[in-house]
GROMACS .gro file of N, CA, C and O in nm:
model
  360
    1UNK      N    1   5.055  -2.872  -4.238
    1UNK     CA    2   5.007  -2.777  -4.336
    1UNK      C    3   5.087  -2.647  -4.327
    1UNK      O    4   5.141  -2.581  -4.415
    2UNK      N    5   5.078  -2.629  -4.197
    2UNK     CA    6   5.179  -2.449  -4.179
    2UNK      C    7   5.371  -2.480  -4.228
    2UNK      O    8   5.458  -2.397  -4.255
    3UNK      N    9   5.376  -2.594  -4.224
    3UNK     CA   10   5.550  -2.604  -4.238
    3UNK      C   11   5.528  -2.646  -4.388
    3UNK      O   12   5.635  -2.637  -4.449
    4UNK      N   13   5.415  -2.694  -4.473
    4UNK     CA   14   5.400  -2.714  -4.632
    4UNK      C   15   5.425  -2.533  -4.651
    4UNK      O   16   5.514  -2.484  -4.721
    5UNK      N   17   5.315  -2.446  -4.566
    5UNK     CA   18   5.344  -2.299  -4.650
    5UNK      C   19   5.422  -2.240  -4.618
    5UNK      O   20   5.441  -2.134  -4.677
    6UNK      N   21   5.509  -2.282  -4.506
    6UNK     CA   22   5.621  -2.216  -4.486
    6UNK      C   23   5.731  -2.255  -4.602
    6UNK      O   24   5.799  -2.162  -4.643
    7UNK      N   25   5.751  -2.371  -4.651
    7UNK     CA   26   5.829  -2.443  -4.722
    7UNK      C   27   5.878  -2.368  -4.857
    7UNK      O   28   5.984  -2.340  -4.912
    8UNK      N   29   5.683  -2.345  -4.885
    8UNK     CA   30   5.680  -2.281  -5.030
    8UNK      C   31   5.743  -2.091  -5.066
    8UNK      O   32   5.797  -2.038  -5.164
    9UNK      N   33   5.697  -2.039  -4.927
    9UNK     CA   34   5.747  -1.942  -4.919
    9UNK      C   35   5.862  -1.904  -4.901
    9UNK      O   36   5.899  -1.788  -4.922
   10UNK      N   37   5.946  -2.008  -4.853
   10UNK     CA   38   6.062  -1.984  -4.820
   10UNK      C   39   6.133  -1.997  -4.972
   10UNK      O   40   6.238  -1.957  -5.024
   11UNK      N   41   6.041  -2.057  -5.004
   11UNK     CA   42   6.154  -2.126  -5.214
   11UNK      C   43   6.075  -2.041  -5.284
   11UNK      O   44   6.121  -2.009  -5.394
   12UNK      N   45   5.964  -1.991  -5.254
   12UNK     CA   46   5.927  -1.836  -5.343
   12UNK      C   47   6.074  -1.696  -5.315
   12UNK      O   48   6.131  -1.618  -5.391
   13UNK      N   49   6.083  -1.723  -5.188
   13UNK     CA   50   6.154  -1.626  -5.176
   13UNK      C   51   6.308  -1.638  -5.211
   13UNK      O   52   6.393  -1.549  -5.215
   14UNK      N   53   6.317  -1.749  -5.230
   14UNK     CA   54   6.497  -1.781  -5.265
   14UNK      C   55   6.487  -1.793  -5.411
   14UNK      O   56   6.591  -1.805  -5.475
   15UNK      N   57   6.385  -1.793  -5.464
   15UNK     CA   58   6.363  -1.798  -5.630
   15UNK      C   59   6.378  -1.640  -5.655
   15UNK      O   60   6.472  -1.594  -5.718
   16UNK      N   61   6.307  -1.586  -5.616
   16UNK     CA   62   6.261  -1.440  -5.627
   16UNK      C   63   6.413  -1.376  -5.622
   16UNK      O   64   6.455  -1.313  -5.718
   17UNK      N   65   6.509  -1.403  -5.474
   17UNK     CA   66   6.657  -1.319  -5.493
   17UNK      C   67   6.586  -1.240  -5.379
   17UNK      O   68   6.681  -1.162  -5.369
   18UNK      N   69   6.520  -1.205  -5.309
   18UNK     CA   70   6.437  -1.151  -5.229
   18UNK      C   71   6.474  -1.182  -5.067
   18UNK      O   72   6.410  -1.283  -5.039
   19UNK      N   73   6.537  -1.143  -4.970
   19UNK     CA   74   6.566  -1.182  -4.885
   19UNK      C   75   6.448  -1.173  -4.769
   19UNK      O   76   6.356  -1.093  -4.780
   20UNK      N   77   6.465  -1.274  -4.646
   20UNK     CA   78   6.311  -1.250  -4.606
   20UNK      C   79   6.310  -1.140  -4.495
   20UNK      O   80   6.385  -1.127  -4.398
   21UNK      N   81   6.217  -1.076  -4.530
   21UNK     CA   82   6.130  -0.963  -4.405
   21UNK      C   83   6.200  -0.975  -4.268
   21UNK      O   84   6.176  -1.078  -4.205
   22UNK      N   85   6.300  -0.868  -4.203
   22UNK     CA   86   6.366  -0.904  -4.066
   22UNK      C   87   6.238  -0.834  -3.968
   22UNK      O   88   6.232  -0.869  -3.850
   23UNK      N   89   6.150  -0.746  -4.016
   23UNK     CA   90   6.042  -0.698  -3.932
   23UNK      C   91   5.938  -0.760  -3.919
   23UNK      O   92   5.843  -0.714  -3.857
   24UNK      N   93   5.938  -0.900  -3.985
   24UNK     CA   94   5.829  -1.004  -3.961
   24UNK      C   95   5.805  -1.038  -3.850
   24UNK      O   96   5.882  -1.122  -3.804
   25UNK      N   97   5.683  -0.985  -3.753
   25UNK     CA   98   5.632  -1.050  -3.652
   25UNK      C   99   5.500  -1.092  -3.668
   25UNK      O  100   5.407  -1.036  -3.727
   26UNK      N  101   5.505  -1.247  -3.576
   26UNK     CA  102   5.390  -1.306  -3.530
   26UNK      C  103   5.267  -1.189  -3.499
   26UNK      O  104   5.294  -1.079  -3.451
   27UNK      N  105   5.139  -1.229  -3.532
   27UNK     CA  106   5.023  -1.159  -3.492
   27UNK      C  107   4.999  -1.198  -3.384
   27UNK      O  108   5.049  -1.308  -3.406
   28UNK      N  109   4.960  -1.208  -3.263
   28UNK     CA  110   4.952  -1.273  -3.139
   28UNK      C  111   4.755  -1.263  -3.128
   28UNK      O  112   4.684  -1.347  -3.073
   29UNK      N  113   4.716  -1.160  -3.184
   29UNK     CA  114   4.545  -1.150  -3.165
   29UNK      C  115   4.508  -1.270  -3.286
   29UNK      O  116   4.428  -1.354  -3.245
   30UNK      N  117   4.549  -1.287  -3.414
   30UNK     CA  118   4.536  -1.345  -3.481
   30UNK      C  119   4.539  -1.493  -3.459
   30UNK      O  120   4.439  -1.564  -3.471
   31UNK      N  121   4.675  -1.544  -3.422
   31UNK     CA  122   4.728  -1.678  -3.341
   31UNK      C  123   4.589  -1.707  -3.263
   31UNK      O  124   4.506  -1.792  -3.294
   32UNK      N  125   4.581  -1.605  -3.138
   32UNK     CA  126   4.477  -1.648  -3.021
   32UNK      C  127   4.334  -1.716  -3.092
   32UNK      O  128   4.268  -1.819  -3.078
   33UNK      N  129   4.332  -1.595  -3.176
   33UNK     CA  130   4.188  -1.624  -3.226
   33UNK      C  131   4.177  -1.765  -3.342
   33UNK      O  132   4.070  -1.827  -3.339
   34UNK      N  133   4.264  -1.802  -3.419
   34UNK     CA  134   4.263  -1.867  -3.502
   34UNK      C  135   4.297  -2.022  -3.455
   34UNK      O  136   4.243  -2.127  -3.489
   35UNK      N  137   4.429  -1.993  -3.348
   35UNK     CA  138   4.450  -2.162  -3.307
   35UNK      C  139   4.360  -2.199  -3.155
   35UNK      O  140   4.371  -2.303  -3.090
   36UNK      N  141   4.294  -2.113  -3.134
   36UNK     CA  142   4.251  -2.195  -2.977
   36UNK      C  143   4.106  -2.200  -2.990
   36UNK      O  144   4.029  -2.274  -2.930
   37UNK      N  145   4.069  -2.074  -3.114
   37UNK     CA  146   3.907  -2.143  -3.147
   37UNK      C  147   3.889  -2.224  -3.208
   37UNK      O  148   3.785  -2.245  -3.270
   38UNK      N  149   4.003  -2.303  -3.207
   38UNK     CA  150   4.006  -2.489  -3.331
   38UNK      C  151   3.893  -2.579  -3.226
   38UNK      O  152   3.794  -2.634  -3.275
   39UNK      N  153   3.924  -2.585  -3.074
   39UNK     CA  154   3.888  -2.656  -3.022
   39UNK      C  155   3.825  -2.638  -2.915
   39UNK      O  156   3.802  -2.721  -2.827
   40UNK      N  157   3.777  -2.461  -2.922
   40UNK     CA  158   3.712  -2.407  -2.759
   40UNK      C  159   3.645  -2.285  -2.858
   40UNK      O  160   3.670  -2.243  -2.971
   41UNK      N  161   3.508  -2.242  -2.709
   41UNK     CA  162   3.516  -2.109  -2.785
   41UNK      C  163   3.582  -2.001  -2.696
   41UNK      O  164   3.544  -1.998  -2.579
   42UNK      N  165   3.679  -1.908  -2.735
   42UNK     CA  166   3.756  -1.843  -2.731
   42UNK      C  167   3.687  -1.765  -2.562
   42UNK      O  168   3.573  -1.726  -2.538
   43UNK      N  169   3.807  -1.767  -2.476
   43UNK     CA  170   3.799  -1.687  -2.364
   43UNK      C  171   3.805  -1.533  -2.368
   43UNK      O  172   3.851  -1.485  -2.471
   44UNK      N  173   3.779  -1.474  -2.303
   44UNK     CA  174   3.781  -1.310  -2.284
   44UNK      C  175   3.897  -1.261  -2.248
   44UNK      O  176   3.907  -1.247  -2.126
   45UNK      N  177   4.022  -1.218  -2.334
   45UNK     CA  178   4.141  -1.205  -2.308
   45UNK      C  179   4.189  -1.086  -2.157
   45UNK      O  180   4.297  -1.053  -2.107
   46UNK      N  181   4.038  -1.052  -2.130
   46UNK     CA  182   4.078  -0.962  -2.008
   46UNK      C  183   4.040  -1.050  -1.894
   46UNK      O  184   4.031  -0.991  -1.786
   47UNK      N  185   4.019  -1.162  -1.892
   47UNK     CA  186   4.017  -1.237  -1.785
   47UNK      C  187   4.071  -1.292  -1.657
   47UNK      O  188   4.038  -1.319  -1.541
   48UNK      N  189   4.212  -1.294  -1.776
   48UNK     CA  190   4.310  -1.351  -1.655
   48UNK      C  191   4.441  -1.249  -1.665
   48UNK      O  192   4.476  -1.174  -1.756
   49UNK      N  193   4.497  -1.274  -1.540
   49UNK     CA  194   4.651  -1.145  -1.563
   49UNK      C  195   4.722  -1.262  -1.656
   49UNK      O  196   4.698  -1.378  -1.691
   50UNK      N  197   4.831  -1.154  -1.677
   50UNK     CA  198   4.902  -1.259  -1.738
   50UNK      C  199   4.958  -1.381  -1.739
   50UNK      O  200   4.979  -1.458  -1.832
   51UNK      N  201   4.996  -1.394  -1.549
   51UNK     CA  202   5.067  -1.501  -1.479
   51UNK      C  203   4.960  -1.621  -1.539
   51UNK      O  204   5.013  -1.714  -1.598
   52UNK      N  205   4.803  -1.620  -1.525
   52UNK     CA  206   4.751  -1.701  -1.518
   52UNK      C  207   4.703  -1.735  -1.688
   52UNK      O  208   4.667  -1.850  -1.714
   53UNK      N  209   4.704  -1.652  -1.776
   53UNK     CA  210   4.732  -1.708  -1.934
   53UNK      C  211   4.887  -1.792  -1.922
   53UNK      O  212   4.893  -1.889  -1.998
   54UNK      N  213   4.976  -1.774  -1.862
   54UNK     CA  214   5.084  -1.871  -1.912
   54UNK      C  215   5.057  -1.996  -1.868
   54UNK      O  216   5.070  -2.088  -1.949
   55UNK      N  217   5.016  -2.025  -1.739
   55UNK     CA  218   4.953  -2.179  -1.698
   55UNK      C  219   4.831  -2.213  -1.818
   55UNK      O  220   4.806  -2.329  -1.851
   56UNK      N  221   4.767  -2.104  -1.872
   56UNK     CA  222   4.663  -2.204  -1.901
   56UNK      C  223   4.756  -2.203  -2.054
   56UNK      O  224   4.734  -2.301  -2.125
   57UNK      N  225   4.812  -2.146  -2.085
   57UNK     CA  226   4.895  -2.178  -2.244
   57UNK      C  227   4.944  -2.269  -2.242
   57UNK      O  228   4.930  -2.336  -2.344
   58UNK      N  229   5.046  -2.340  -2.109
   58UNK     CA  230   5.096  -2.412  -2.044
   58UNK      C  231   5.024  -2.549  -2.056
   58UNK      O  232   5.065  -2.657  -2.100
   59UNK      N  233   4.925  -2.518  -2.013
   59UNK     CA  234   4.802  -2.659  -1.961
   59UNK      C  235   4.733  -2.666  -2.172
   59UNK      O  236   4.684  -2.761  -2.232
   60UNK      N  237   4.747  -2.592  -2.198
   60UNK     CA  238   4.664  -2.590  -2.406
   60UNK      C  239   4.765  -2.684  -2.414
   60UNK      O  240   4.733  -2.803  -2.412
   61UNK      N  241   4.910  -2.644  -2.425
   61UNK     CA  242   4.979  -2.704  -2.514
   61UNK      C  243   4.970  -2.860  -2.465
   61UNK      O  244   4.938  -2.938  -2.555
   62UNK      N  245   4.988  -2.907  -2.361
   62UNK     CA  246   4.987  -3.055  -2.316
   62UNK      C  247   4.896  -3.113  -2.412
   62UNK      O  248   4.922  -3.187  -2.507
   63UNK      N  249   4.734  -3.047  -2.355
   63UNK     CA  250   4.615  -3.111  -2.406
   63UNK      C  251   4.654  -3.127  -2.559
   63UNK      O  252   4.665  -3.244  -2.598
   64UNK      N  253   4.678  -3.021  -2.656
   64UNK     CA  254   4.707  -2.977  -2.787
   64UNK      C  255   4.786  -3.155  -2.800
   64UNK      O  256   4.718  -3.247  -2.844
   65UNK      N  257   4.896  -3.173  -2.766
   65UNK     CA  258   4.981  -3.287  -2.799
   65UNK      C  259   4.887  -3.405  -2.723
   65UNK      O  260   4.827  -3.444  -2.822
   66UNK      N  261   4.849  -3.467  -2.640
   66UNK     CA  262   4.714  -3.546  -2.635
   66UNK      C  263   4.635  -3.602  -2.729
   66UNK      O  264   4.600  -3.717  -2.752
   67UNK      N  265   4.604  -3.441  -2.805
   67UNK     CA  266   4.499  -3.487  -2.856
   67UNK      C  267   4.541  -3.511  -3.063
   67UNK      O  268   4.462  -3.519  -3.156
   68UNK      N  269   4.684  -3.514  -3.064
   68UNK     CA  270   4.767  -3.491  -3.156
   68UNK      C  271   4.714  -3.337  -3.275
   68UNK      O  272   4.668  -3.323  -3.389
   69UNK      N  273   4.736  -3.292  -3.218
   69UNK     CA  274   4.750  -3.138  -3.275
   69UNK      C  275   4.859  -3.065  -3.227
   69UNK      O  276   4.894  -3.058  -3.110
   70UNK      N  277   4.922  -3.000  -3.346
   70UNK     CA  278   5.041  -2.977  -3.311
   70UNK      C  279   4.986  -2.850  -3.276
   70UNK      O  280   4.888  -2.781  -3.305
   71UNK      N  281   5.139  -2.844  -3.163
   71UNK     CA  282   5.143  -2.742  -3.010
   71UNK      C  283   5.199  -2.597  -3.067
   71UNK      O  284   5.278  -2.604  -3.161
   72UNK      N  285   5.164  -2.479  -3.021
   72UNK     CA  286   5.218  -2.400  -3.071
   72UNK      C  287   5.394  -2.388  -3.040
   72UNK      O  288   5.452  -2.428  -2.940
   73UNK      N  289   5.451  -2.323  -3.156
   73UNK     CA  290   5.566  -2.270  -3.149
   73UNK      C  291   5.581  -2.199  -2.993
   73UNK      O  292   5.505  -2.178  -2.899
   74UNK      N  293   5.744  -2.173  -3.025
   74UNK     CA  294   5.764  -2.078  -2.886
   74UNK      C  295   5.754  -1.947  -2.941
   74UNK      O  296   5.723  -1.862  -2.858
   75UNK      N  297   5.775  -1.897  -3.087
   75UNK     CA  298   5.697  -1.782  -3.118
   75UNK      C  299   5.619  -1.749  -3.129
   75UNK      O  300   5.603  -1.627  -3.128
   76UNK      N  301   5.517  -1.835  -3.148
   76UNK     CA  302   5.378  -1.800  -3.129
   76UNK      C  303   5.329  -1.801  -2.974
   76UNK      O  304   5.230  -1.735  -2.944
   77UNK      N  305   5.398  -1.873  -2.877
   77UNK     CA  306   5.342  -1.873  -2.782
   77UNK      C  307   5.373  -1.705  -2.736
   77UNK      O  308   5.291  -1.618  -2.705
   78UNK      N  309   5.521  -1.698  -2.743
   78UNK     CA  310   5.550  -1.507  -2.706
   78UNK      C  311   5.462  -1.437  -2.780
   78UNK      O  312   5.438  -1.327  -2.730
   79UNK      N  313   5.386  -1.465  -2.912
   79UNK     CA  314   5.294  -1.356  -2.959
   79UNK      C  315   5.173  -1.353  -2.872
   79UNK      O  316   5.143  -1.263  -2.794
   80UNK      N  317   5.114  -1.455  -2.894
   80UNK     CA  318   5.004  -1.488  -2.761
   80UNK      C  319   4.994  -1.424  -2.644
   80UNK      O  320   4.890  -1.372  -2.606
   81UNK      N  321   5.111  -1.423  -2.575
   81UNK     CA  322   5.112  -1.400  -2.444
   81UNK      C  323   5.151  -1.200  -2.462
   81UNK      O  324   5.115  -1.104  -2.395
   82UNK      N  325   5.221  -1.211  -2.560
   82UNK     CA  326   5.229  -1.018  -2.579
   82UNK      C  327   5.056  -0.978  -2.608
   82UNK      O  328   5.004  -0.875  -2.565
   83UNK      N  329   5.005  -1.054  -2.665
   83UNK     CA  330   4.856  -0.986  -2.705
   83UNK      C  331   4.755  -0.954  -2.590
   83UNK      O  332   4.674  -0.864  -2.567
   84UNK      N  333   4.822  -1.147  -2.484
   84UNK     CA  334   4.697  -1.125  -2.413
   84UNK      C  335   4.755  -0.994  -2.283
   84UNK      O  336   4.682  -0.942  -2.198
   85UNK      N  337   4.854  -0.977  -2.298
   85UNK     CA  338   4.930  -0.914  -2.184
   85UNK      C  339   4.885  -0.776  -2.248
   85UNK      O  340   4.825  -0.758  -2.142
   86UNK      N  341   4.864  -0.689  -2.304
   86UNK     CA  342   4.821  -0.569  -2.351
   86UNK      C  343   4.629  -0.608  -2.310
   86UNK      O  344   4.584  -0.509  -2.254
   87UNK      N  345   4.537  -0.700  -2.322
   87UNK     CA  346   4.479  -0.654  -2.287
   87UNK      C  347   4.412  -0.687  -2.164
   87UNK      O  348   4.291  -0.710  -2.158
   88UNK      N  349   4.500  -0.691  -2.056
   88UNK     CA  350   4.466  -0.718  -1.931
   88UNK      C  351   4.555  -0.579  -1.840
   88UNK      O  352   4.653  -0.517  -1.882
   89UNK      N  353   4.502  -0.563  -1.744
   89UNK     CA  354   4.435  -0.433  -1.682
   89UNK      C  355   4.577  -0.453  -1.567
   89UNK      O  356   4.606  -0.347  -1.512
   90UNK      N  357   4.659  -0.564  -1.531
   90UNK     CA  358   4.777  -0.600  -1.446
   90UNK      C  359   4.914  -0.493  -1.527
   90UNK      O  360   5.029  -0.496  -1.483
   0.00000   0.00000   0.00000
């Protein structure tokens, strides 16, 4: 579904003459909240330091492909991990 709207946007934007956004960044609070409450309810992002969000991002994505749901990007995973890293106290 996300690579159908990426598809379209990308041929909106090559129709348009419109080149795409170089300041486009990933939401990383958005990501967290939207892809990991698919299948959990959402942890307390001040929980863990950061070291220990990358194992468990680490340990999502496996399960994620398991259970055939696709795994996050590696940009989304760096948004993720910038979000949860701002709100932990390390």
């Amino acid at each position: 579904m996300r690579v159908l709207l990426l598809l379209v946007l990308l041929l909106v934007a090559s129709l348009s003459g419109a080149e795409p956004d170089a300041s486009f960044t990933l939401d990383g609070e958005l990501l967290f909240k939207g892809r990991c409450a698919v299948c959990h309810q959402l942890p307390e992002p001040e929980m863990l330091n950061p070291r220990q969000w990358a194992w468990v991002i680490k340990t999502m994505q496996t399960r994620m492909q398991q259970a055939n749901i696709v795994p996050l990007s590696e940009d989304e995973v760096a948004a993720i991990m910038r979000y949860l890293e701002l709100q932990t106290d390390d």
